[in-house]
XYZ file of C-alpha atoms in Angstrom:
560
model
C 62.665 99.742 135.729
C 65.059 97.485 137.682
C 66.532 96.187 134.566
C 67.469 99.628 133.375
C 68.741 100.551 136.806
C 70.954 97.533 136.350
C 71.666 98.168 133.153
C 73.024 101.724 134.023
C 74.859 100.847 136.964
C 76.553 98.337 135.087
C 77.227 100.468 132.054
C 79.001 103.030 134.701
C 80.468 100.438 136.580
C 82.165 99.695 133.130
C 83.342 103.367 132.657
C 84.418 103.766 135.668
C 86.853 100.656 135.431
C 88.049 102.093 132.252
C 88.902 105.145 133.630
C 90.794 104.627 136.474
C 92.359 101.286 135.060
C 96.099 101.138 133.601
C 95.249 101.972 129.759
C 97.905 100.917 127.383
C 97.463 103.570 124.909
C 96.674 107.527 125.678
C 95.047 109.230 123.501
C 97.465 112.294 122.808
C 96.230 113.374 119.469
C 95.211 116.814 120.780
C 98.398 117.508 122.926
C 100.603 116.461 120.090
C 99.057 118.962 117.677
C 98.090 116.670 115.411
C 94.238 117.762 114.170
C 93.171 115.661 110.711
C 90.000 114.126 109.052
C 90.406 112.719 105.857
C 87.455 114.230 103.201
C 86.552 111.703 100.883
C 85.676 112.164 96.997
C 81.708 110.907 96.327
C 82.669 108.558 99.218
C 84.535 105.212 100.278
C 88.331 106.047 99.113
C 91.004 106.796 101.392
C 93.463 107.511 103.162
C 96.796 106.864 104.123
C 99.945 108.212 106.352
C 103.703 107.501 105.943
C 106.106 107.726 108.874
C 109.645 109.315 107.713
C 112.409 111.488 109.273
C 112.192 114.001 106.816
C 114.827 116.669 107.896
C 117.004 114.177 109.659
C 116.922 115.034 112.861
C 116.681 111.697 114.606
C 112.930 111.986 114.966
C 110.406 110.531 112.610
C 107.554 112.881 110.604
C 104.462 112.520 109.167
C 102.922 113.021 106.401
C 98.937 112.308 105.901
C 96.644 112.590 102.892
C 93.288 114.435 103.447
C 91.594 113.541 100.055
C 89.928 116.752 99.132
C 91.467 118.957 101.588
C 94.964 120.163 101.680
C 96.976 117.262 103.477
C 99.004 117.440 106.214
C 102.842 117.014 106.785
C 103.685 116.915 110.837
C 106.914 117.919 112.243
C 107.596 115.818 115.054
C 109.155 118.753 117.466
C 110.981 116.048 119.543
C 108.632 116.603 122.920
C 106.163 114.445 121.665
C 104.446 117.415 119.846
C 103.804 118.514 115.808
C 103.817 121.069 113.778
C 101.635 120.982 110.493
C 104.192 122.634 107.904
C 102.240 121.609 104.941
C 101.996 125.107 103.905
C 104.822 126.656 102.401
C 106.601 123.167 102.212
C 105.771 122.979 98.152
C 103.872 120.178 98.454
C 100.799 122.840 97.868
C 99.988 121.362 94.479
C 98.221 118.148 96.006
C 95.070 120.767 97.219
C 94.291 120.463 93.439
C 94.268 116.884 93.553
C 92.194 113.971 95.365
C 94.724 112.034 97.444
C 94.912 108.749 98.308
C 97.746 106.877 99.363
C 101.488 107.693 100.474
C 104.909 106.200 100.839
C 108.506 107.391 101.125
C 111.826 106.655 100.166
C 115.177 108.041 98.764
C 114.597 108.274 95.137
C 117.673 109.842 94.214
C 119.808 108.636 96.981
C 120.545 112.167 98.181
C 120.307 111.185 101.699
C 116.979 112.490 102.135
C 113.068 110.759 102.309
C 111.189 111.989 98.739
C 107.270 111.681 98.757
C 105.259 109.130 96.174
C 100.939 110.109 96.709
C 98.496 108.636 94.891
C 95.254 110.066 93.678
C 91.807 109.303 92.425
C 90.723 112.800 90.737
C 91.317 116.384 90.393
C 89.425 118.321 92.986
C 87.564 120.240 90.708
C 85.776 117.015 89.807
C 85.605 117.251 85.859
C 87.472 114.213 85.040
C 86.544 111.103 83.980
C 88.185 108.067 85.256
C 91.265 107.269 84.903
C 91.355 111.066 86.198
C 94.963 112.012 87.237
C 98.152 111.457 87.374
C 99.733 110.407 90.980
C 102.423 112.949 92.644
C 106.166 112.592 93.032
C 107.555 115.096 95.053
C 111.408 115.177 95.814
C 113.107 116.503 99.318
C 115.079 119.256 99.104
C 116.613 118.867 102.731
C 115.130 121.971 103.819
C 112.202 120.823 104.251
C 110.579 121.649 101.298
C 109.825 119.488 98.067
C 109.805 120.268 94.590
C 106.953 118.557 92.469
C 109.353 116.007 90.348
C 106.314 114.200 88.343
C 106.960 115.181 84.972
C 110.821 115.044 84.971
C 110.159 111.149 85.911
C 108.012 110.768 83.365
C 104.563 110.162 85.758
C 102.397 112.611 83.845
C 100.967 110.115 81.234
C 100.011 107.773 83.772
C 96.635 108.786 84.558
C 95.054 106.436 86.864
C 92.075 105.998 89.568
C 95.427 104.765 91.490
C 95.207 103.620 95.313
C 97.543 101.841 97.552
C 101.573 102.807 96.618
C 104.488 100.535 97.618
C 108.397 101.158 97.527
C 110.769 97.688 97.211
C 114.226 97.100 95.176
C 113.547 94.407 92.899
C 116.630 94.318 91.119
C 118.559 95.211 94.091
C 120.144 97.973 92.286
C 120.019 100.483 95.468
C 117.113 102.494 93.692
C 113.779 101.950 95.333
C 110.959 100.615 92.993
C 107.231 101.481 93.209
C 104.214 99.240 92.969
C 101.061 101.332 92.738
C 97.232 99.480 92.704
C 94.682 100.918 90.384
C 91.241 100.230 90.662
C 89.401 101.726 87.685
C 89.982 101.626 83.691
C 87.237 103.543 83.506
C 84.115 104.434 85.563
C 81.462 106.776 84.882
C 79.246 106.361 87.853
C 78.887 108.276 91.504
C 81.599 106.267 93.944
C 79.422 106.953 97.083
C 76.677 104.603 95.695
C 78.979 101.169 94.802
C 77.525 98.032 95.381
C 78.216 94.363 94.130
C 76.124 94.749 91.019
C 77.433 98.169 90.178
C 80.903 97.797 90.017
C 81.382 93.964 88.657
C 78.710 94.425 85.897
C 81.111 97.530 84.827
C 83.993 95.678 83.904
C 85.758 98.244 84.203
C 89.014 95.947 86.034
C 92.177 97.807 85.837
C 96.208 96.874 85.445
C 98.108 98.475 88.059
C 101.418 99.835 87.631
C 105.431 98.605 88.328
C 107.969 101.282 87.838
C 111.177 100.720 87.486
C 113.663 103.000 89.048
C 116.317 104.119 86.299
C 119.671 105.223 88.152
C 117.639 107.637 90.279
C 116.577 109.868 87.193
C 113.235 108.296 85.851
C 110.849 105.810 86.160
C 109.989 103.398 83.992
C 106.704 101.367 83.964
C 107.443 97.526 83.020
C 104.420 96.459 84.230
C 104.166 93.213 81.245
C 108.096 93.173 80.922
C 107.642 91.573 84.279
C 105.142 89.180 83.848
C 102.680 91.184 85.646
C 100.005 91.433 83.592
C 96.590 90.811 85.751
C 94.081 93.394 85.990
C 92.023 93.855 89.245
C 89.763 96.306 91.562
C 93.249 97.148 92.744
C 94.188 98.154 96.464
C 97.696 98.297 96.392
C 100.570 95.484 97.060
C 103.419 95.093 99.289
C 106.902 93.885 98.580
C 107.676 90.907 100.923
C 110.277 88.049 100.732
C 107.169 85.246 101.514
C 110.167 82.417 100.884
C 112.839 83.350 102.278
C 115.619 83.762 99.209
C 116.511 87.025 100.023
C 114.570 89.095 96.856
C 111.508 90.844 97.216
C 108.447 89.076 96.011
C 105.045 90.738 95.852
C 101.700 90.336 97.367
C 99.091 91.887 95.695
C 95.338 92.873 97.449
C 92.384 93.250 95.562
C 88.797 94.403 96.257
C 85.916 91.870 94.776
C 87.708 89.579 94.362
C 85.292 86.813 95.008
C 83.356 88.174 92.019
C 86.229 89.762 89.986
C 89.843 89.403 89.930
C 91.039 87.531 93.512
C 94.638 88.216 94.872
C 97.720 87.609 93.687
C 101.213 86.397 95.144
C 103.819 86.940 92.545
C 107.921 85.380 93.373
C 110.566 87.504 91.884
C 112.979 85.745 89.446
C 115.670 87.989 90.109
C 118.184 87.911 88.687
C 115.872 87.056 85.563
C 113.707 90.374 85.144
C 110.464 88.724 85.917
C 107.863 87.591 88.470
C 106.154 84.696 88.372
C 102.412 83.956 89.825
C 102.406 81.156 92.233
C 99.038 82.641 93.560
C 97.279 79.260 93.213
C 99.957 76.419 94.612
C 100.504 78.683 97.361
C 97.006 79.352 98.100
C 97.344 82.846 98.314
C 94.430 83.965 95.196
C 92.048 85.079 97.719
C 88.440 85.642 96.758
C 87.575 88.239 99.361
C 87.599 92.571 99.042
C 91.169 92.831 100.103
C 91.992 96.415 101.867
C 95.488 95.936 102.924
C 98.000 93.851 104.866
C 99.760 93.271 107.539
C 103.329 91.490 107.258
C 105.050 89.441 110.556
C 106.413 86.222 111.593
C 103.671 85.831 114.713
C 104.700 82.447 115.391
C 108.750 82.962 115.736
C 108.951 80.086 112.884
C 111.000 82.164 110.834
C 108.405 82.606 108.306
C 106.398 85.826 107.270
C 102.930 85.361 107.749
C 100.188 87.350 106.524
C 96.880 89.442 107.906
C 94.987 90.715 105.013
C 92.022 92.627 105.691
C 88.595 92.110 104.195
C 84.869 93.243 104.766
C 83.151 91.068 106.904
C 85.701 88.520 108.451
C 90.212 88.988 107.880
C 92.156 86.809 106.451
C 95.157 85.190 108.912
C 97.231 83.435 106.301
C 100.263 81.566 108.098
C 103.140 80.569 105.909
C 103.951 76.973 105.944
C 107.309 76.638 104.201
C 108.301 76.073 101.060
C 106.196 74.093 98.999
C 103.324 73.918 100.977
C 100.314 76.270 100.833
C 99.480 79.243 102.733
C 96.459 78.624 105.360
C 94.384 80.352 107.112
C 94.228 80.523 110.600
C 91.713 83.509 111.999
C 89.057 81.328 113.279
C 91.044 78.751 115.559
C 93.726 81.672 116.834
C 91.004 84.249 117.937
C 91.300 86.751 114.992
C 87.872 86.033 113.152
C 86.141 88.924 114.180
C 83.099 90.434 112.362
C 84.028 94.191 111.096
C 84.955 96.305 107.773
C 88.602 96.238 108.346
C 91.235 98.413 106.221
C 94.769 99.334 108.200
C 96.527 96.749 109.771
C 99.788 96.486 112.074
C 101.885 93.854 113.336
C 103.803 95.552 116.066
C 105.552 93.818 119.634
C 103.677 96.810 121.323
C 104.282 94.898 124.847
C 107.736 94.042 124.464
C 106.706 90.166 125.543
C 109.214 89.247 122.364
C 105.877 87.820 120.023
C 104.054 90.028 117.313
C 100.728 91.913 118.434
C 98.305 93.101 115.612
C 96.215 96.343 115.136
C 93.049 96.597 113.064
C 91.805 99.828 111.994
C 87.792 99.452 111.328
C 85.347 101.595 109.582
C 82.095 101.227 107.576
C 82.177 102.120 104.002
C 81.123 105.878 103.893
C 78.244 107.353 103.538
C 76.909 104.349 105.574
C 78.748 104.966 108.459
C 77.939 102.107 111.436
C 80.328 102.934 114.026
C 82.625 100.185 114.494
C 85.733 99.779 116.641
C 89.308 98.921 116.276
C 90.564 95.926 117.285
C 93.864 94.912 119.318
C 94.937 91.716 119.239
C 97.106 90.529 122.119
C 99.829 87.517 120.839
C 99.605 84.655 123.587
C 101.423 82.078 122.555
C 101.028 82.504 118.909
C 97.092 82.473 119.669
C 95.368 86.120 120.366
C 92.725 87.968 122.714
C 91.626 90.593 121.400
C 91.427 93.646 123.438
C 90.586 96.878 121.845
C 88.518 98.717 125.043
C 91.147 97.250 127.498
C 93.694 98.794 125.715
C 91.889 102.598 125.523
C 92.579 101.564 121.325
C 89.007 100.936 120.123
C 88.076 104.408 118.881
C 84.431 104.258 116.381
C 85.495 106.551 114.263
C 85.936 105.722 109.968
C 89.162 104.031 110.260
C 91.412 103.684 107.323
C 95.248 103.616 107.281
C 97.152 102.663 110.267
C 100.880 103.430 110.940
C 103.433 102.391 113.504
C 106.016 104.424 115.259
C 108.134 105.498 117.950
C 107.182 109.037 117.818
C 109.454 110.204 121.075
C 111.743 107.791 120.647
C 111.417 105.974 124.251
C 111.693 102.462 122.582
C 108.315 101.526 122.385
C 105.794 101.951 119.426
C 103.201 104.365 118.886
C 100.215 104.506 116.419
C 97.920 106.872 114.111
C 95.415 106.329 112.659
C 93.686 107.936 109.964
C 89.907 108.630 109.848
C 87.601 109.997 107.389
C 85.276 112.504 108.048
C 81.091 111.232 107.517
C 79.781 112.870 104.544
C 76.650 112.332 106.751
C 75.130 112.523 110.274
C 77.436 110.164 112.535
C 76.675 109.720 116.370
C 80.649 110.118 117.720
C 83.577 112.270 116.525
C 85.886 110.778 113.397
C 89.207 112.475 113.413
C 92.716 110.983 112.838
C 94.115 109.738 116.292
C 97.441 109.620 117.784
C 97.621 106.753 120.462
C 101.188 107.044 122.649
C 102.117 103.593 123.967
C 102.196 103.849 128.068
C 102.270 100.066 128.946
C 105.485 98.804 126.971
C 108.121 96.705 130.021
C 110.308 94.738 129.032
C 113.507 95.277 126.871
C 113.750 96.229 123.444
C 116.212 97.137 120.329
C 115.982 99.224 117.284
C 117.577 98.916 113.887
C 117.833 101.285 111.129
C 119.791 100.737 108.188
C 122.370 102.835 106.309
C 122.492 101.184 102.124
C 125.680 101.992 100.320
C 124.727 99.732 97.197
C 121.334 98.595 98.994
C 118.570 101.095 99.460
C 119.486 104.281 101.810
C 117.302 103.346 104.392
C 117.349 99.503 103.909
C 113.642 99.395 101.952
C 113.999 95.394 100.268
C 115.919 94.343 103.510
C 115.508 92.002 106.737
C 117.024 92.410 110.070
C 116.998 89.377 112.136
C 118.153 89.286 115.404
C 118.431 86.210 117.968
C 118.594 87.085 122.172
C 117.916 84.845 124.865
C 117.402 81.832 122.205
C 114.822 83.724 120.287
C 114.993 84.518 116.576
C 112.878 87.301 115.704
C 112.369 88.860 111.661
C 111.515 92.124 110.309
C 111.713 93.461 106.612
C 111.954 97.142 106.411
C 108.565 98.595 105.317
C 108.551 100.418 101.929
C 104.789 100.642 102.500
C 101.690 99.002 100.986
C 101.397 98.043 104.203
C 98.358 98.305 106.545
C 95.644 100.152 104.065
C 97.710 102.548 101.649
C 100.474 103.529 103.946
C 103.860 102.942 105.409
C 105.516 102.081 108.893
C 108.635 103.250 110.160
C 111.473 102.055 108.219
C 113.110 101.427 111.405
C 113.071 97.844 112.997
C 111.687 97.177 116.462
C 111.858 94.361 118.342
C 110.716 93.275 122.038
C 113.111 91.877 124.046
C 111.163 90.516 127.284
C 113.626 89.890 129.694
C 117.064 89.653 127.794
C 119.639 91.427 128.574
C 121.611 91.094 125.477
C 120.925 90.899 121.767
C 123.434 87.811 120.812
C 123.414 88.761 117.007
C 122.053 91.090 114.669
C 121.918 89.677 110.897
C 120.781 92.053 108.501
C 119.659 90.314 104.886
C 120.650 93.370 102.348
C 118.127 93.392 99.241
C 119.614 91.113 97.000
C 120.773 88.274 99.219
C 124.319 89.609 101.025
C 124.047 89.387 104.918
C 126.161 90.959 107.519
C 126.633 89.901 111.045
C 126.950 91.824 114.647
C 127.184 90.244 117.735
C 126.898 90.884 121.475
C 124.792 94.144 121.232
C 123.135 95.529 124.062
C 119.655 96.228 124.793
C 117.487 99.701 124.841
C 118.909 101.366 122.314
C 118.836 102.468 118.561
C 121.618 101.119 116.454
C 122.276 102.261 112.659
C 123.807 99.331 110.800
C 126.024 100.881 107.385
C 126.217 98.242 104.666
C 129.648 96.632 104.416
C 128.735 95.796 99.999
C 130.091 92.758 98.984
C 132.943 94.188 96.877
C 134.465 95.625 100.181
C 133.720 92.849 102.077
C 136.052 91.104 99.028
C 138.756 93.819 99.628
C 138.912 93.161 103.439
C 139.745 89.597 102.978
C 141.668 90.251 100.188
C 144.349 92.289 103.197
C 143.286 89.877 105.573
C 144.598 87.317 103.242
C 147.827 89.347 102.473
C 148.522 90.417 106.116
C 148.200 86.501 107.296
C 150.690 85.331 104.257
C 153.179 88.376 105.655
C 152.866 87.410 109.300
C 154.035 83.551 108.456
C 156.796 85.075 106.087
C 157.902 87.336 108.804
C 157.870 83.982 111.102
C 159.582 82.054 109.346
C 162.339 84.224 108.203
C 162.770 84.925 112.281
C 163.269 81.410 112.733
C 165.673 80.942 110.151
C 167.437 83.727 111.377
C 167.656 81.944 114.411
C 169.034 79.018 113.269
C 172.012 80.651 111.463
């Protein structure tokens, strides 16, 4: 009887702390407006969010896939509220369809954010896998869309598809599309895999790589680029792992200590080929690979990688070139024992170092609560600190995104939950957490191609303050567990008081320099392209050559 008293007291003791302590994150998902579950197919699969300004109006959207329920696409009002304007938007079509996945990016390079969504099935259920073809819906700049699959010749590519990402490959200013696929073909009920059911059907599937054609088609080149593994396929993202300024390609796969394992791929460009250096780099990992997360959370100047897994994550820190990746989750504090699937690398403090999010959810119908984990960066080693933090919600995490949803410099977060297709002992609904600790300083970039990508997707922004060099690539999605950040770079400042220079890395290798910027605010960086950067010192050249003519004429002049 004592014991339980104890017990009790303690237990209240705890809430009580909780309650009236400094939280870093609110939960403001009701407020906002924002009400979502994701509804899976026969279990397991899904979902994802992207994060785009869709109307341009200087605040970033949302839109969120709901698997067999009509999905979601969220205003953001600009008061730190949403509107769902799904309806009548004509993006209607998806309710037929199971989705999966999102990203976004300027297909056409009409100035405005078009909508990639993957799916798994038709809704009514009758199709055998590979059971549909994946969306592509194009902005209109009214926000509406118009359903552009067929005229870029998607409709033949039926697929049990899952994770989508956006990249450049050939730096053409068109933005690419790598899209995982899990299933050739699967005849079985999904809510019931297990080890023995899914390897012994060997059923592995090639994923897809389509090729952007001048903003009019897609083309799928899948084996023209040396890519021609098959896999339980969760998605990839496009990341420049060695620094040469092209977008390489990590690639995560489920089973893969049984199957296929993962795959790191470098990009040959300008040769129309990848290459797998999955081995020397030791980056074919044998574990079921959800998604990833993509930072530098050392400050070496090297991307790093958090790749989620059932059971314990991956913490892969790059080592330069020519030496493998290794992994470093047990001695840095991020070997934690959960079924992970989003994750984030965000400065949510503003301390200047990369902090990590981990969505967490059982695989459904099982359904063990399990919560999120944050993971607080202290000197490149990490605490984790999900119920400090108000973050570590048990509901059936999947996708994760990143944000500054009221634009007041620090980073927000959603994530997406699926509803239980059985009996589950606390509420699972897609949460909106507004960041209410952030202190110190911070910067934003966003990017304005004019040969690159319209909003920078195959680009790095650097930035150096106070002695610090901090990275970034711009997030075309595969990120976290099929979705996309915010394409707009955020760094933490600390205590600086100036950002000494800004170098942006444009997708294909040009860079462009600003110095002396100040701190706490947005800047949009336009791409100077390299033939106008030739131009300007082709005048500079000129005007110097006239200015020393014009001198020395004056001086003979002078002499006469």
């Amino acid at each position: 009887m004592i014991k339980k008293c104890l017990l009790f007291f303690l237990l209240n003791y705890l809430t009580i702390i909780t309650c009236f302590g400094q939280t870093a994150f609110s939960d403001v998902t009701e407020s906002a407006g924002i009400n979502h579950q994701f509804h899976v197919f026969e279990g397991t699969f899904g979902g994802g969010a992207t994060v785009a300004d869709f109307n341009n109006d200087g605040f970033e959207d949302l839109f969120i896939t709901s698997g067999t329920k009509a999905d979601a696409l969220y205003l953001n009002n600009g008061d730190g509220t949403f509107k769902d304007i799904y309806e009548h938007s004509g993006l209607e079509v998806t309710k037929k369809y199971v989705t999966q996945g999102v990203v976004s990016a300027d297909v056409n390079r009409d100035g405005f954010r078009d909508l990639f969504i993957t799916t798994i099935n038709t809704t009514d259920g009758t199709n055998r896998i590979p059971r549909a073809e994946n969306l592509l819906f194009l902005n209109n700049g009214d926000l509406t869309f118009r359903n552009a699959t067929s005229q870029y010749q998607l409709t033949d590519l039926n697929s049990f598809s899952t994770g989508p990402s956006f990249g450049d490959i050939n730096a053409d200013g068109y933005p690419d599309l790598f899209v995982g696929n899990y299933f050739q073909e699967f005849e079985g009920k999904l809510g019931v895999l297990k080890d023995a059911t899914i390897v012994s059907a060997n059923q592995t599937s090639k994923s897809y790589l389509l090729l952007n054609e001048n903003g009019q088609t897609f083309k799928n080149v899948y084996e023209e680029y040396n890519l021609g593994h098959k896999g339980f396929g969760f998605g990839g993202v496009f990341t420049d792992f060695d620094n040469d300024g092209n977008q390489d390609l990590l690639v995560n796969q489920d089973f893969g200590y049984k199957a296929v394992p993962n795959f790191l791929y470098k990009n040959l460009y300008p040769k129309e080929s990848f290459m797998d250096v999955s081995e020397e780099t030791a980056m074919s990992l044998k574990e079921n690979a959800m998604g990833s997360a993509v930072g530098d959370f050392n400050g070496d100047g090297l991307l790093d990688y958090y790749v989620t897994n059932i059971k314990f994550n991956l913490l892969m820190q790059n080592q330069g070139e020519g030496k493998p990746f290794i992994d470093r989750a047990k001695p840095l504090g991020t070997y934690k024992l959960a079924i992970s699937w989003g994750a984030n690398f965000a400065d949510f403090d503003h301390d200047g170092d990369l902090d990590l999010f981990v969505s967490n959810g059982d695989l459904n119908p099982n359904c063990t609560p399990m919560g999120n984990f944050y993971f607080e960066n202290e000197n490149a080693s990490f605490t984790e600190k999900g119920r400090e933090k108000a973050i570590n919600d048990y509901g059936i995490g999947r996708g994760s995104v990143v944000f500054d949803m009221d634009n007041d410099g620090d980073l927000d977060l959603l994530v997406v939950n699926q509803a239980p297709t059985l009996e589950y002992p606390t509420p699972s609904k897609t949460k909106l957490y507004r960041n209410d600790s952030a202190t110190g300083n911070w910067l934003k970039v966003a990017l304005n191609g004019v040969a690159a990508e319209k909003n920078g997707i195959g680009s790095r922004v650097e930035i150096v303050a106070s002695g610090k060099r901090m990275i970034r690539e711009v997030d075309g999605g595969g990120s976290s567990h099929l979705s996309q950040n915010s394409t707009i770079s955020h760094f933490g400042l600390a205590n600086a008081t100036k950002v000494d220079s800004i170098i942006v890395t444009w997708a294909g290798g040009e860079k462009q320099i600003l110095l002396n910027q100040d701190i706490n605010q947005q800047i949009t960086i336009t791409e100077i392209p390299a033939e106008k950067k030739q131009s300007y010192w082709f005048i500079f050249v000129v005007a110097g050559i006239c200015v020393i003519a014009l001198l020395l004429y004056r001086r003979k002049i002078n002499n006469i």
